[in-house]
Short mmCIF file of C-alpha atoms and ligand atoms in Angstrom, two decimals:
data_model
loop_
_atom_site.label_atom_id
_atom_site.label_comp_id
_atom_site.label_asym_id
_atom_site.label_seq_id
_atom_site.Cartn_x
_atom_site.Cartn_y
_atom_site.Cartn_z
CA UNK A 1454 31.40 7.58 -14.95
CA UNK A 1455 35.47 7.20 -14.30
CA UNK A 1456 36.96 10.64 -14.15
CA UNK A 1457 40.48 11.07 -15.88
CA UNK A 1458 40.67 14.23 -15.24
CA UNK A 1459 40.05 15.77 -11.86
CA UNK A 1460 40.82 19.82 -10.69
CA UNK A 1461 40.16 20.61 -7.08
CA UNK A 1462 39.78 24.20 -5.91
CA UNK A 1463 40.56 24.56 -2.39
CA UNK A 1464 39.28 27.84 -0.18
CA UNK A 1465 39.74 28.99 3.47
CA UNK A 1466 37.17 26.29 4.78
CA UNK A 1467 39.70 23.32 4.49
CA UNK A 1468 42.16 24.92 7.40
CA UNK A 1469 39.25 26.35 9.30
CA UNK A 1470 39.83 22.65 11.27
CA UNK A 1471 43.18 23.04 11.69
CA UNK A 1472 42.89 26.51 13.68
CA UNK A 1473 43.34 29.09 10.60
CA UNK A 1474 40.52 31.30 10.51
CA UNK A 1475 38.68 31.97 6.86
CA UNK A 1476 38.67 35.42 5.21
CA UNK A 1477 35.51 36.66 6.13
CA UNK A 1478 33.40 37.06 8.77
CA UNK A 1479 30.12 38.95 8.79
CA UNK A 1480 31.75 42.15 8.74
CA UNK A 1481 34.00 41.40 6.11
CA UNK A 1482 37.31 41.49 8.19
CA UNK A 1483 40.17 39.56 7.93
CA UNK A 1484 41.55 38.54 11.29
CA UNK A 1485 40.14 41.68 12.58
CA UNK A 1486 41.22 43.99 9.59
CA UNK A 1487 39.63 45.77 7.11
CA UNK A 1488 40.44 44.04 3.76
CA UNK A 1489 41.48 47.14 1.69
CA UNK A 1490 44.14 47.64 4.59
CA UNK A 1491 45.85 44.62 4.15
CA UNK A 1492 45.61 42.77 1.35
CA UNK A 1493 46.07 45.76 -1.05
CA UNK A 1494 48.87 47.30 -2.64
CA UNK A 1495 47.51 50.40 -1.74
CA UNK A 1496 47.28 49.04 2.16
CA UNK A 1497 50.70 48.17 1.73
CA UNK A 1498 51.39 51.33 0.52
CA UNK A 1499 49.98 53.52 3.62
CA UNK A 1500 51.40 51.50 6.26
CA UNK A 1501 53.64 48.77 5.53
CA UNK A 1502 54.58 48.16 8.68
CA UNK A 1503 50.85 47.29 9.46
CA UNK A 1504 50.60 44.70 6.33
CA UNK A 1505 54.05 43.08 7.31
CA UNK A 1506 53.07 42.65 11.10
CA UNK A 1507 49.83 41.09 9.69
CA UNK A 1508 51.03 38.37 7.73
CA UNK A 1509 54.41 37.93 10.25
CA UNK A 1510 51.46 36.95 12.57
CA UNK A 1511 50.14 34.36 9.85
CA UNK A 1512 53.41 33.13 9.12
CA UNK A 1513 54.30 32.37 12.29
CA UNK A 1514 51.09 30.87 12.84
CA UNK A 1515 52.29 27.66 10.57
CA UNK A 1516 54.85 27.14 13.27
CA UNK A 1517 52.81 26.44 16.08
CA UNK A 1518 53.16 22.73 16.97
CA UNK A 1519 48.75 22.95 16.55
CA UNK A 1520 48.55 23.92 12.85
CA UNK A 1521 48.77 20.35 11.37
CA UNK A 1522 47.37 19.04 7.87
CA UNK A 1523 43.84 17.88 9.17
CA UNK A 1524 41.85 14.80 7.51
CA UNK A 1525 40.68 16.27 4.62
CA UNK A 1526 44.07 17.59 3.16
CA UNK A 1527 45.35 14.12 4.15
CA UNK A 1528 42.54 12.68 1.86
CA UNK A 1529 43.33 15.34 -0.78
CA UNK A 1530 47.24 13.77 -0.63
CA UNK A 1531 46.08 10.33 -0.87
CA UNK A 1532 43.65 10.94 -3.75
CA UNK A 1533 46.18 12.48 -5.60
CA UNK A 1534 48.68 9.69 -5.52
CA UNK A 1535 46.17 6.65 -6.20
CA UNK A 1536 45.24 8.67 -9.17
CA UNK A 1537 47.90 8.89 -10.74
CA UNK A 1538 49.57 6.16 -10.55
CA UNK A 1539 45.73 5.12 -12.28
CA UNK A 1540 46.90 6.65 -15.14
CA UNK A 1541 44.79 9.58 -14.33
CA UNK A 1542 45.33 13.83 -14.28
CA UNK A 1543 45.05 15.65 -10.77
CA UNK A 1544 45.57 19.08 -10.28
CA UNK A 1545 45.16 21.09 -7.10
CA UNK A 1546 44.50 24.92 -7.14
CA UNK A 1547 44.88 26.36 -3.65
CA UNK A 1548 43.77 29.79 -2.97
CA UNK A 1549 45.49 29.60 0.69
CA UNK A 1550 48.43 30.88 1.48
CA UNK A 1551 49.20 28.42 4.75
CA UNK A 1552 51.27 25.64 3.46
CA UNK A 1553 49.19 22.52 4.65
CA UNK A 1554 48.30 21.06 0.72
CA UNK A 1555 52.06 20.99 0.68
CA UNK A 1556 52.87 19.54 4.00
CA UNK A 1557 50.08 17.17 3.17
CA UNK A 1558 51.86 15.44 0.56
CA UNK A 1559 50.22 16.75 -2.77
CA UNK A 1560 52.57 17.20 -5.41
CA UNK A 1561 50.57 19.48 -7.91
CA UNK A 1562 49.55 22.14 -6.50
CA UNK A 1563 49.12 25.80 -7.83
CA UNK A 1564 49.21 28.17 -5.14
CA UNK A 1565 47.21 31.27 -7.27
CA UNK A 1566 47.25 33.56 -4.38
CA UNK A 1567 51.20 33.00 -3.36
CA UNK A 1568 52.39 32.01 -0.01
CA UNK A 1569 53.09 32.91 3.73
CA UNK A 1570 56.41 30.55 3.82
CA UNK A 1571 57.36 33.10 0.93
CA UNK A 1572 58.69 36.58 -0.08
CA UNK A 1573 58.61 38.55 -3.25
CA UNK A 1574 61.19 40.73 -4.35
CA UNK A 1575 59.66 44.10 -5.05
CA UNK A 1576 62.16 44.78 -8.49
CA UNK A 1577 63.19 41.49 -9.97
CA UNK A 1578 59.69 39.12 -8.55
CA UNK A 1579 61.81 36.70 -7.75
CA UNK A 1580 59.57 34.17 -5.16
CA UNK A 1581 62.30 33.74 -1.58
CA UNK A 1582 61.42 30.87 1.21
CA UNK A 1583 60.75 32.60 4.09
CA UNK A 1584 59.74 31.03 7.46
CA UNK A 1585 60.75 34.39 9.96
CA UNK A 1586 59.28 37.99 10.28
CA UNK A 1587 59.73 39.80 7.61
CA UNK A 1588 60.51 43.52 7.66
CA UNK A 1589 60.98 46.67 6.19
CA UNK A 1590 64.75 46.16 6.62
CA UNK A 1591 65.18 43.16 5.07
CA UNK A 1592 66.80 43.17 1.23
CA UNK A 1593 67.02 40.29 -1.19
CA UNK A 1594 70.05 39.08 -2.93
CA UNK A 1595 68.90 39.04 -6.47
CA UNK A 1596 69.01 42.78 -7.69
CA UNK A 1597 72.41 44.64 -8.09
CA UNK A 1598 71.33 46.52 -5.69
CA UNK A 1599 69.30 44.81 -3.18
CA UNK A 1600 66.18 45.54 -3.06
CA UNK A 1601 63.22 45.56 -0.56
CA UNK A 1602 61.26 42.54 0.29
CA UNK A 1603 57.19 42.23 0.66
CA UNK A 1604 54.93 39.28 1.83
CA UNK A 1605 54.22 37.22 -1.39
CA UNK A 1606 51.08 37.24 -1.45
CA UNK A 1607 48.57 38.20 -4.31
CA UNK A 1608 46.96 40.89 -3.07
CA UNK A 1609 43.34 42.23 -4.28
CA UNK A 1610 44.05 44.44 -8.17
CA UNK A 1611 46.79 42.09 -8.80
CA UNK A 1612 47.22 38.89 -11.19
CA UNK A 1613 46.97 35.43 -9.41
CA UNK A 1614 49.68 33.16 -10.19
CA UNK A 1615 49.63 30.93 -12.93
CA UNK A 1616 46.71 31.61 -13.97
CA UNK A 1617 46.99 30.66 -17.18
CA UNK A 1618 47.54 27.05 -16.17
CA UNK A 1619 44.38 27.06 -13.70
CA UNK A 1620 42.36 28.16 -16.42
CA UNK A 1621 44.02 25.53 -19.71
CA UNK A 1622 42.92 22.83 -16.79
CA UNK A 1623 40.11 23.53 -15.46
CA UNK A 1624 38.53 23.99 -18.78
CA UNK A 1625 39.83 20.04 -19.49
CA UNK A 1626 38.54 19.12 -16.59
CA UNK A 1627 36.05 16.26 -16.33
CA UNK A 1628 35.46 16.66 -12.64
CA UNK A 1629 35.90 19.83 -11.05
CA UNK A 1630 35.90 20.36 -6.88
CA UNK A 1631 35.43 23.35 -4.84
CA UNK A 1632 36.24 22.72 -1.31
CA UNK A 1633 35.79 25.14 1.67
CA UNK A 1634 35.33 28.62 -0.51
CA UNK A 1635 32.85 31.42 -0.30
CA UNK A 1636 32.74 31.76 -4.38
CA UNK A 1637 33.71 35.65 -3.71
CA UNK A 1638 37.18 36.00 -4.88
CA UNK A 1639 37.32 36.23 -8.27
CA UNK A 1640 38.95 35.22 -10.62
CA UNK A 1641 38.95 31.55 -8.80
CA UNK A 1642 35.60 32.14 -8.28
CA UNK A 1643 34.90 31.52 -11.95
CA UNK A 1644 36.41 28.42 -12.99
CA UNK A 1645 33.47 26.79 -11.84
CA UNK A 1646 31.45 27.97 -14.46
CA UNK A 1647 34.71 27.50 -16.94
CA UNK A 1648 34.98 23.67 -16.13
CA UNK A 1649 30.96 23.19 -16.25
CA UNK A 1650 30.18 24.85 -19.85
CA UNK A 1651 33.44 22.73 -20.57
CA UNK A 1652 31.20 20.00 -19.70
CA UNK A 1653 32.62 18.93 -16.58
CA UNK A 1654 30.79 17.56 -13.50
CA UNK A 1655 31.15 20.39 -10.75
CA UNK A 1656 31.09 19.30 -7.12
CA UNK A 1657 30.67 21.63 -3.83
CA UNK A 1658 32.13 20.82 -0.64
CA UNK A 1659 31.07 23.36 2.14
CA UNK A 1660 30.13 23.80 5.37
CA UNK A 1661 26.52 25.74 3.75
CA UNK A 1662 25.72 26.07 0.05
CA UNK A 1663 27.03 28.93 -1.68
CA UNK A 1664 25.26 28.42 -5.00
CA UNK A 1665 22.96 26.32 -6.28
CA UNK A 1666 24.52 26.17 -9.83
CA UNK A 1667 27.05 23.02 -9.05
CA UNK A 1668 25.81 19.47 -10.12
CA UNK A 1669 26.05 18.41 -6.89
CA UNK A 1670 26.86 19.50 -3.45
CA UNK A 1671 27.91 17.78 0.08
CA UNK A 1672 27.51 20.18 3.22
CA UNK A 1673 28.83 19.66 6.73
CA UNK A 1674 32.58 20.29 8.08
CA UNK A 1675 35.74 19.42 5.64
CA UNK A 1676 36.87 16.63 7.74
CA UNK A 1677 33.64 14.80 6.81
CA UNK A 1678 32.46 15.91 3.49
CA UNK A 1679 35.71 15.57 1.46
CA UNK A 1680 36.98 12.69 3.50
CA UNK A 1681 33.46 10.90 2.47
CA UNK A 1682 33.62 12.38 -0.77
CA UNK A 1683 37.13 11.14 -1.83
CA UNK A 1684 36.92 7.83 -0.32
CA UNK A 1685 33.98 6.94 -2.27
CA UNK A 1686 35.85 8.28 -5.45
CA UNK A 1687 38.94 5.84 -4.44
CA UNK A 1688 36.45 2.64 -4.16
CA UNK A 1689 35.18 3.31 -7.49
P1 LIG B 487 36.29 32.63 2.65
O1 LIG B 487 36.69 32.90 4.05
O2 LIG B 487 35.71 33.73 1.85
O3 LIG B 487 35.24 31.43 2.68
C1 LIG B 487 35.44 30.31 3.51
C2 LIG B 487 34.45 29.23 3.10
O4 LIG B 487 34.75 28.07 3.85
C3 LIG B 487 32.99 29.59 3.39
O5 LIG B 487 32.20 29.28 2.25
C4 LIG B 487 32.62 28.68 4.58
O6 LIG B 487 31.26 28.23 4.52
C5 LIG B 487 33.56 27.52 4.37
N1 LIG B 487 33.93 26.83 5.60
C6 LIG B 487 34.22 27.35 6.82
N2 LIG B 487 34.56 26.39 7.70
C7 LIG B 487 34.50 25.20 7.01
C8 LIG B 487 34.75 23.85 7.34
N3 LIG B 487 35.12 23.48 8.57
N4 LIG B 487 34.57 22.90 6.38
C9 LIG B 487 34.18 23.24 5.12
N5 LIG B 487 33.93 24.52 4.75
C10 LIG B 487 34.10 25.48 5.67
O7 LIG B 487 37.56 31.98 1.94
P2 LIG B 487 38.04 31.90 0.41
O8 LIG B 487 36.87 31.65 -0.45
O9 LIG B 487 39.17 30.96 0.41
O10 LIG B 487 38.61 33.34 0.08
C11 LIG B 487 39.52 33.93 0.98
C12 LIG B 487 40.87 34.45 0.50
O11 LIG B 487 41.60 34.75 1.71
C13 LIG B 487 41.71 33.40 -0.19
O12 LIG B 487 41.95 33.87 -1.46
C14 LIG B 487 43.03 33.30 0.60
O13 LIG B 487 44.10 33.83 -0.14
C15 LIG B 487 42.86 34.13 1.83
N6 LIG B 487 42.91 33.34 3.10
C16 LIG B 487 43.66 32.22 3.20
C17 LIG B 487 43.68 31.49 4.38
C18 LIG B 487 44.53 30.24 4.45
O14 LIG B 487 45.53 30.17 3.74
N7 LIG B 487 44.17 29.25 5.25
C19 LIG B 487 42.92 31.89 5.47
C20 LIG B 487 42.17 33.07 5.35
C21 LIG B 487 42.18 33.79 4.16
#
Protein backbone atom coordinates (compact mmCIF):
# COMPACT_ATOMS: atom_id res chain seq x y z
CA UNK A 1 0.00 0.00 0.00
CA UNK A 2 1.51 3.76 -0.87
CA UNK A 3 0.86 5.99 2.08
CA UNK A 4 -0.21 9.70 1.24
CA UNK A 5 -0.55 10.54 4.34
CA UNK A 6 2.00 9.90 7.04
CA UNK A 7 1.99 11.46 11.03
CA UNK A 8 4.98 10.57 13.12
CA UNK A 9 4.89 10.91 16.89
CA UNK A 10 8.20 11.32 18.30
CA UNK A 11 9.00 10.59 22.31
CA UNK A 12 12.14 10.87 24.53
CA UNK A 13 13.69 7.60 22.97
CA UNK A 14 14.83 9.37 19.67
CA UNK A 15 17.51 11.77 21.70
CA UNK A 16 18.28 9.08 24.20
CA UNK A 17 21.37 8.53 21.35
CA UNK A 18 22.29 11.81 21.25
CA UNK A 19 23.02 12.10 25.19
CA UNK A 20 19.43 13.51 26.43
CA UNK A 21 18.13 11.32 28.94
CA UNK A 22 14.17 10.14 28.64
CA UNK A 23 11.56 11.14 31.26
CA UNK A 24 11.43 8.27 33.28
CA UNK A 25 13.36 6.01 34.94
CA UNK A 26 12.17 3.29 37.28
CA UNK A 27 11.44 5.62 39.92
CA UNK A 28 9.65 7.92 37.92
CA UNK A 29 12.20 10.89 38.12
CA UNK A 30 13.10 13.23 35.73
CA UNK A 31 16.81 13.92 35.70
CA UNK A 32 16.77 13.13 39.28
CA UNK A 33 13.47 15.09 40.19
CA UNK A 34 10.31 14.26 41.27
CA UNK A 35 7.88 15.04 38.38
CA UNK A 36 5.19 17.02 40.34
CA UNK A 37 8.25 19.35 41.30
CA UNK A 38 9.10 20.34 38.06
CA UNK A 39 7.02 20.02 35.44
CA UNK A 40 3.94 21.45 37.29
CA UNK A 41 2.52 24.71 37.66
CA UNK A 42 2.14 24.01 41.07
CA UNK A 43 6.15 23.00 41.19
CA UNK A 44 6.67 26.15 39.62
CA UNK A 45 4.70 27.70 42.00
CA UNK A 46 6.64 26.49 45.33
CA UNK A 47 10.00 27.06 44.12
CA UNK A 48 10.58 28.67 40.95
CA UNK A 49 13.89 29.06 41.30
CA UNK A 50 14.17 25.16 41.44
CA UNK A 51 12.01 24.68 38.03
CA UNK A 52 14.09 27.52 36.24
CA UNK A 53 17.56 26.02 37.32
CA UNK A 54 16.11 22.69 35.99
CA UNK A 55 15.35 23.45 32.59
CA UNK A 56 18.48 26.30 32.44
CA UNK A 57 20.39 22.94 32.87
CA UNK A 58 18.40 21.39 29.79
CA UNK A 59 18.73 24.35 27.81
CA UNK A 60 22.08 24.65 28.03
CA UNK A 61 22.45 21.14 27.42
CA UNK A 62 21.55 21.81 23.47
CA UNK A 63 24.73 23.83 23.45
CA UNK A 64 27.17 21.36 24.14
CA UNK A 65 29.21 20.72 20.97
CA UNK A 66 27.90 16.57 21.82
CA UNK A 67 24.12 17.05 21.48
CA UNK A 68 23.90 16.60 17.65
CA UNK A 69 20.77 15.37 15.49
CA UNK A 70 21.66 11.53 15.51
CA UNK A 71 20.69 9.09 12.46
CA UNK A 72 17.32 8.65 13.04
CA UNK A 73 16.20 12.41 13.14
CA UNK A 74 18.44 12.70 10.05
CA UNK A 75 16.21 9.93 8.44
CA UNK A 76 13.08 11.63 9.84
CA UNK A 77 14.45 15.02 7.74
CA UNK A 78 15.08 13.13 4.69
CA UNK A 79 11.73 11.26 4.71
CA UNK A 80 10.02 14.28 5.04
CA UNK A 81 11.44 16.04 2.04
CA UNK A 82 11.26 12.98 -0.54
CA UNK A 83 7.70 12.91 0.47
CA UNK A 84 6.67 15.72 -0.34
CA UNK A 85 8.01 16.67 -3.10
CA UNK A 86 5.99 12.93 -3.96
CA UNK A 87 3.07 14.75 -3.74
CA UNK A 88 2.52 13.32 -0.38
CA UNK A 89 1.36 14.82 3.46
CA UNK A 90 4.01 14.57 6.39
CA UNK A 91 3.51 15.82 9.63
CA UNK A 92 5.76 15.51 12.65
CA UNK A 93 4.41 15.77 16.28
CA UNK A 94 7.29 16.07 18.74
CA UNK A 95 6.66 15.71 22.33
CA UNK A 96 10.45 16.89 23.10
CA UNK A 97 11.36 19.93 24.02
CA UNK A 98 15.31 19.71 22.73
CA UNK A 99 15.37 21.20 19.35
CA UNK A 100 17.04 18.32 17.27
CA UNK A 101 13.66 17.59 14.73
CA UNK A 102 14.36 21.20 13.97
CA UNK A 103 18.06 21.25 13.63
CA UNK A 104 17.49 18.11 11.66
CA UNK A 105 15.93 19.72 8.86
CA UNK A 106 12.12 18.85 9.21
CA UNK A 107 9.96 21.54 8.30
CA UNK A 108 6.55 20.45 9.90
CA UNK A 109 6.84 19.92 13.02
CA UNK A 110 4.39 20.52 16.01
CA UNK A 111 6.18 20.84 19.10
CA UNK A 112 2.85 19.89 21.59
CA UNK A 113 4.84 20.13 24.69
CA UNK A 114 6.72 23.68 23.81
CA UNK A 115 10.37 24.20 23.82
CA UNK A 116 13.71 24.63 25.82
CA UNK A 117 15.16 27.27 23.06
CA UNK A 118 11.86 29.13 24.25
CA UNK A 119 10.10 31.35 26.87
CA UNK A 120 6.52 32.12 27.61
CA UNK A 121 5.32 35.25 28.78
CA UNK A 122 3.33 34.65 31.92
CA UNK A 123 0.39 37.63 30.91
CA UNK A 124 0.23 38.03 27.18
CA UNK A 125 1.61 33.93 26.12
CA UNK A 126 3.52 35.31 23.78
CA UNK A 127 6.28 32.25 22.74
CA UNK A 128 10.27 34.35 23.09
CA UNK A 129 13.59 32.49 21.55
CA UNK A 130 15.60 31.91 24.26
CA UNK A 131 19.04 30.16 24.16
CA UNK A 132 20.53 31.62 27.93
CA UNK A 133 19.42 31.01 31.62
CA UNK A 134 16.47 32.19 32.29
CA UNK A 135 15.51 33.81 35.60
CA UNK A 136 13.26 35.18 37.91
CA UNK A 137 14.53 38.64 36.90
CA UNK A 138 14.10 38.54 33.52
CA UNK A 139 10.83 40.56 31.93
CA UNK A 140 9.51 40.39 28.39
CA UNK A 141 8.85 43.24 26.13
CA UNK A 142 5.34 42.54 25.09
CA UNK A 143 3.06 43.68 28.10
CA UNK A 144 2.76 47.44 29.05
CA UNK A 145 4.21 46.55 31.81
CA UNK A 146 6.69 43.89 31.46
CA UNK A 147 5.98 41.03 32.74
CA UNK A 148 7.74 37.89 34.15
CA UNK A 149 9.09 35.19 32.03
CA UNK A 150 8.75 31.15 32.60
CA UNK A 151 10.33 28.13 30.70
CA UNK A 152 7.82 27.34 27.82
CA UNK A 153 7.16 24.33 28.39
CA UNK A 154 3.72 22.48 28.74
CA UNK A 155 3.74 21.40 31.94
CA UNK A 156 1.50 18.38 33.42
CA UNK A 157 -2.67 20.05 34.00
CA UNK A 158 -2.00 22.22 31.12
CA UNK A 159 -3.16 22.17 27.27
CA UNK A 160 -0.48 20.90 24.74
CA UNK A 161 0.01 23.07 21.89
CA UNK A 162 -1.85 22.82 18.90
CA UNK A 163 -3.59 20.29 19.70
CA UNK A 164 -6.23 20.73 17.67
CA UNK A 165 -4.08 20.29 14.59
CA UNK A 166 -2.38 16.95 16.02
CA UNK A 167 -5.64 15.58 16.47
CA UNK A 168 -7.57 16.96 12.61
CA UNK A 169 -4.22 14.91 11.33
CA UNK A 170 -3.75 12.21 12.94
CA UNK A 171 -7.28 11.20 12.51
CA UNK A 172 -6.47 11.61 8.39
CA UNK A 173 -3.73 9.80 8.77
CA UNK A 174 -3.07 6.70 6.68
CA UNK A 175 0.12 5.77 8.42
CA UNK A 176 0.71 6.75 11.81
CA UNK A 177 4.43 6.37 13.73
CA UNK A 178 5.31 6.38 17.27
CA UNK A 179 8.95 6.59 17.75
CA UNK A 180 10.89 6.37 21.09
CA UNK A 181 7.70 7.00 23.63
CA UNK A 182 6.55 5.25 26.73
CA UNK A 183 2.62 5.71 25.66
CA UNK A 184 2.23 7.47 29.30
CA UNK A 185 1.69 11.05 28.59
CA UNK A 186 -1.50 11.63 27.62
CA UNK A 187 -3.07 13.25 25.59
CA UNK A 188 -0.24 12.18 22.83
CA UNK A 189 -0.57 9.02 24.16
CA UNK A 190 -3.94 8.64 22.46
CA UNK A 191 -3.66 9.49 18.96
CA UNK A 192 -2.65 6.13 18.40
CA UNK A 193 -5.84 4.78 18.95
CA UNK A 194 -7.38 8.11 17.07
CA UNK A 195 -5.39 7.37 13.77
CA UNK A 196 -6.12 3.40 14.01
CA UNK A 197 -10.14 3.47 14.45
CA UNK A 198 -9.52 6.20 11.66
CA UNK A 199 -8.30 3.29 9.85
CA UNK A 200 -4.79 4.04 9.68
CA UNK A 201 -1.85 1.58 9.81
CA UNK A 202 -0.09 2.26 13.29
CA UNK A 203 3.61 1.52 13.54
CA UNK A 204 5.88 1.26 16.90
CA UNK A 205 9.38 2.10 16.98
CA UNK A 206 10.98 1.34 20.47
CA UNK A 207 13.67 0.15 22.16
CA UNK A 208 10.88 -2.68 24.04
CA UNK A 209 7.17 -2.94 23.22
CA UNK A 210 4.92 -0.79 25.02
CA UNK A 211 1.65 -2.22 23.73
CA UNK A 212 0.67 -4.78 21.78
CA UNK A 213 -2.29 -2.88 20.13
CA UNK A 214 -0.11 -1.28 17.04
CA UNK A 215 -0.24 -3.17 13.63
CA UNK A 216 3.13 -3.58 13.72
CA UNK A 217 6.16 -2.96 15.75
CA UNK A 218 10.19 -2.77 15.19
CA UNK A 219 12.29 -2.97 18.56
CA UNK A 220 15.97 -2.24 19.04
CA UNK A 221 17.76 1.37 19.41
CA UNK A 222 16.35 4.50 17.19
CA UNK A 223 19.39 4.69 15.14
CA UNK A 224 18.47 1.25 13.72
CA UNK A 225 14.81 0.77 13.81
CA UNK A 226 13.64 4.07 12.21
CA UNK A 227 16.67 4.38 10.02
CA UNK A 228 15.59 0.68 8.67
CA UNK A 229 12.15 1.57 8.89
CA UNK A 230 12.22 4.79 6.74
CA UNK A 231 14.61 3.63 4.25
CA UNK A 232 12.51 0.82 3.29
CA UNK A 233 9.49 3.32 3.10
CA UNK A 234 11.77 5.61 0.63
CA UNK A 235 12.55 2.43 -1.77
CA UNK A 236 8.99 1.76 -2.07
P1 LIG B 1 9.59 8.49 28.23
O1 LIG B 1 10.88 8.77 28.90
O2 LIG B 1 8.39 8.29 29.08
O3 LIG B 1 9.78 7.19 27.33
C1 LIG B 1 10.94 7.02 26.55
C2 LIG B 1 10.70 5.86 25.59
O4 LIG B 1 11.81 5.79 24.73
C3 LIG B 1 10.58 4.50 26.29
O5 LIG B 1 9.47 3.81 25.76
C4 LIG B 1 11.90 3.79 25.93
O6 LIG B 1 11.72 2.39 25.74
C5 LIG B 1 12.24 4.45 24.61
N1 LIG B 1 13.68 4.50 24.33
C6 LIG B 1 14.71 4.76 25.18
N2 LIG B 1 15.89 4.75 24.53
C7 LIG B 1 15.60 4.50 23.21
C8 LIG B 1 16.37 4.38 22.03
N3 LIG B 1 17.71 4.50 22.05
N4 LIG B 1 15.74 4.10 20.86
C9 LIG B 1 14.39 3.95 20.82
N5 LIG B 1 13.60 4.06 21.91
C10 LIG B 1 14.19 4.34 23.09
O7 LIG B 1 9.37 9.65 27.17
P2 LIG B 1 8.06 10.27 26.48
O8 LIG B 1 7.11 9.19 26.16
O9 LIG B 1 8.57 11.14 25.41
O10 LIG B 1 7.41 11.20 27.59
C11 LIG B 1 8.24 12.11 28.27
C12 LIG B 1 7.90 13.59 28.34
O11 LIG B 1 9.06 14.23 28.91
C13 LIG B 1 7.73 14.24 26.99
O12 LIG B 1 6.45 14.73 26.94
C14 LIG B 1 8.76 15.40 26.93
O13 LIG B 1 8.11 16.65 26.96
C15 LIG B 1 9.61 15.28 28.14
N6 LIG B 1 11.05 14.99 27.84
C16 LIG B 1 11.64 15.44 26.71
C17 LIG B 1 12.96 15.14 26.44
C18 LIG B 1 13.58 15.67 25.16
O14 LIG B 1 13.13 16.70 24.66
N7 LIG B 1 14.56 14.98 24.58
C19 LIG B 1 13.70 14.38 27.32
C20 LIG B 1 13.09 13.94 28.50
C21 LIG B 1 11.75 14.26 28.75
Amino acid sequence: MEFKRVVVLTGAGISAESGIRTFRDQNGLWEDHPVEDVATPEGFQRNPNLVYQFYNMRRAQLLDASVVPNAAHQILAEFEAEHIARGGHFTLITQNVDNLHQRAGNQRIIAMHGQLQSALCSVSGLSIPWTNDLTAEHHCQCCETPSSLRPDIVWFGEVPYQLDDCFEVVSKADLFVSIGTSGKVYPAAGFMQVAQESGAETVELNLEKTSSAFDQGYYGPATEVVVDFFSRLMQR
